[in-house]
Amino acid sequence: VAFDFGESTQELIIDGKTGIIAKDKEDYKDKLRMLMDNLDKLDELSINAKEFSLNFHVEEIIDKWIKLFDEIK
């Protein structure tokens, strides 16, 4: 669970799939409570987040940068 603190939040977390984005302090508490009561959802988010994190692995990022530089040559 993370606060919606700008554009980068949307890039790093897919709300409801790889994590949960809270609008404010009360929403944050509610969403934490929901996860504590729903361990299946917590497991699902954890698995999805780990898989999604592979998009940010150094080899993946390097390939994207190389492709970008090749396109702008």
XYZ file of N, CA and C in Angstrom:
219
model
N 0.858 -1.174 0.000
C 0.000 0.000 0.000
C 0.899 1.230 0.000
N 0.614 2.130 -0.926
C 1.410 3.353 -1.034
C 0.474 4.535 -1.233
N 0.954 5.716 -0.861
C 0.197 6.927 -1.114
C 0.384 7.343 -2.567
N -0.620 7.969 -3.134
C -0.545 8.499 -4.489
C 0.222 9.809 -4.415
N 1.518 9.743 -4.672
C 2.369 10.916 -4.485
C 2.879 11.493 -5.801
N 2.244 11.163 -6.903
C 2.653 11.738 -8.177
C 2.668 10.708 -9.285
N 3.152 11.147 -10.440
C 3.167 10.298 -11.615
C 3.945 9.009 -11.417
N 5.023 9.065 -10.676
C 5.852 7.868 -10.521
C 5.100 6.740 -9.814
N 4.142 7.078 -8.985
C 3.349 6.046 -8.310
C 2.641 5.187 -9.342
N 2.050 5.825 -10.336
C 1.321 5.105 -11.378
C 2.257 4.257 -12.239
N 3.518 4.644 -12.345
C 4.485 3.874 -13.129
C 4.981 2.655 -12.354
N 5.040 2.770 -11.046
C 5.611 1.705 -10.223
C 4.578 0.740 -9.662
N 3.333 1.193 -9.566
C 2.277 0.364 -8.971
C 1.071 0.355 -9.890
N 0.612 -0.837 -10.237
C -0.653 -0.982 -10.949
C -1.696 -1.239 -9.876
N -2.511 -0.225 -9.624
C -3.452 -0.266 -8.504
C -4.379 -1.479 -8.599
N -4.374 -2.267 -7.533
C -5.222 -3.446 -7.458
C -4.600 -4.689 -8.075
N -3.458 -4.519 -8.760
C -2.804 -5.675 -9.379
C -1.421 -5.934 -8.781
N -0.576 -4.908 -8.727
C 0.763 -5.080 -8.170
C 0.917 -4.372 -6.829
N -0.118 -3.737 -6.398
C -0.120 -3.014 -5.135
C -1.416 -2.246 -5.018
N -1.503 -1.440 -4.009
C -2.701 -0.650 -3.786
C -2.271 0.783 -3.512
N -2.941 1.716 -4.172
C -2.636 3.133 -4.011
C -3.729 3.780 -3.163
N -3.299 4.430 -2.108
C -4.228 5.100 -1.192
C -4.271 6.591 -1.493
N -5.459 7.161 -1.361
C -5.644 8.589 -1.635
C -5.243 9.470 -0.467
N -5.494 8.975 0.749
C -5.209 9.761 1.947
C -4.979 8.809 3.125
N -4.746 9.393 4.293
C -4.413 8.597 5.472
C -5.530 7.618 5.841
N -6.762 8.048 5.758
C -7.901 7.181 6.101
C -8.023 6.030 5.104
N -7.865 6.333 3.826
C -7.911 5.312 2.774
C -6.767 4.312 2.972
N -5.608 4.809 3.358
C -4.443 3.959 3.622
C -4.764 2.950 4.728
N -5.325 3.433 5.816
C -5.687 2.538 6.931
C -6.720 1.510 6.494
N -7.717 1.949 5.726
C -8.760 1.031 5.250
C -8.182 -0.061 4.353
N -7.268 0.329 3.493
C -6.695 -0.645 2.563
C -5.752 -1.609 3.277
N -5.030 -1.129 4.264
C -4.203 -2.033 5.070
C -5.080 -3.044 5.804
N -6.167 -2.553 6.376
C -7.106 -3.434 7.072
C -7.670 -4.495 6.138
N -8.035 -4.074 4.920
C -8.574 -4.990 3.925
C -7.575 -6.100 3.611
N -6.310 -5.732 3.457
C -5.290 -6.743 3.161
C -5.055 -7.681 4.338
N -5.125 -7.155 5.537
C -4.958 -8.014 6.716
C -6.090 -9.027 6.827
N -7.258 -8.646 6.334
C -8.415 -9.539 6.371
C -8.517 -10.428 5.147
N -7.723 -10.163 4.118
C -7.819 -10.905 2.866
C -6.420 -11.343 2.423
N -5.931 -12.411 3.027
C -4.573 -12.870 2.739
C -4.420 -13.380 1.313
N -5.515 -13.869 0.704
C -5.438 -14.292 -0.698
C -5.117 -13.102 -1.601
N -5.743 -11.962 -1.341
C -5.460 -10.754 -2.110
C -4.024 -10.299 -1.877
N -3.568 -10.388 -0.647
C -2.187 -10.024 -0.328
C -1.209 -10.908 -1.102
N -1.471 -12.210 -1.133
C -0.622 -13.130 -1.890
C -0.636 -12.797 -3.378
N -1.821 -12.518 -3.909
C -1.954 -12.175 -5.325
C -1.144 -10.930 -5.663
N -1.279 -9.898 -4.847
C -0.517 -8.668 -5.066
C 0.987 -8.926 -4.991
N 1.390 -9.739 -4.040
C 2.816 -10.046 -3.862
C 3.391 -10.753 -5.082
N 2.665 -11.740 -5.583
C 3.125 -12.489 -6.764
C 3.194 -11.566 -7.974
N 2.147 -10.775 -8.180
C 2.120 -9.851 -9.316
C 3.218 -8.803 -9.223
N 3.465 -8.294 -8.020
C 4.494 -7.268 -7.838
C 5.882 -7.827 -8.144
N 6.126 -9.042 -7.714
C 7.434 -9.653 -7.982
C 7.625 -9.841 -9.486
N 6.596 -10.303 -10.165
C 6.677 -10.484 -11.617
C 6.852 -9.131 -12.315
N 6.103 -8.127 -11.891
C 6.185 -6.788 -12.478
C 7.565 -6.178 -12.263
N 8.190 -6.477 -11.145
C 9.503 -5.901 -10.835
C 10.567 -6.330 -11.837
N 10.340 -7.435 -12.524
C 11.308 -7.889 -13.532
C 11.450 -6.874 -14.659
N 10.425 -6.044 -14.873
C 10.508 -4.984 -15.880
C 11.575 -3.956 -15.549
N 11.996 -3.918 -14.300
C 12.960 -2.925 -13.854
C 14.342 -3.530 -13.588
N 14.504 -4.798 -13.985
C 15.802 -5.464 -13.832
C 16.811 -4.756 -14.730
N 18.034 -4.682 -14.291
C 19.053 -3.885 -14.979
C 19.189 -4.290 -16.454
N 19.147 -5.569 -16.764
C 19.275 -5.991 -18.162
C 18.103 -5.488 -19.002
N 16.921 -5.493 -18.423
C 15.729 -4.999 -19.117
C 15.851 -3.499 -19.392
N 16.300 -2.765 -18.422
C 16.435 -1.307 -18.561
C 17.520 -0.967 -19.586
N 18.647 -1.672 -19.524
C 19.739 -1.420 -20.470
C 19.258 -1.632 -21.895
N 18.541 -2.722 -22.135
C 18.027 -2.990 -23.485
C 17.105 -1.869 -23.956
N 16.282 -1.355 -23.074
C 15.375 -0.267 -23.453
C 16.150 1.008 -23.783
N 17.186 1.309 -23.014
C 17.996 2.498 -23.280
C 18.732 2.356 -24.612
N 19.297 1.187 -24.858
C 20.010 0.955 -26.124
C 19.058 1.111 -27.303
N 17.861 0.548 -27.176
C 16.866 0.669 -28.239
C 16.507 2.139 -28.465
N 16.330 2.889 -27.389
C 15.992 4.305 -27.499
C 17.121 5.065 -28.225
N 18.374 4.825 -27.829
C 19.493 5.515 -28.466
C 19.622 5.123 -29.930
N 19.367 3.872 -30.247
C 19.401 3.436 -31.650
C 18.335 4.140 -32.477
N 17.178 4.392 -31.862
C 16.086 5.063 -32.583
C 16.371 6.538 -32.839
N 17.158 7.161 -31.977
C 17.391 8.610 -32.141
C 18.699 8.920 -32.880
N 19.420 7.906 -33.315
C 20.663 8.142 -34.075
C 20.382 8.835 -35.359
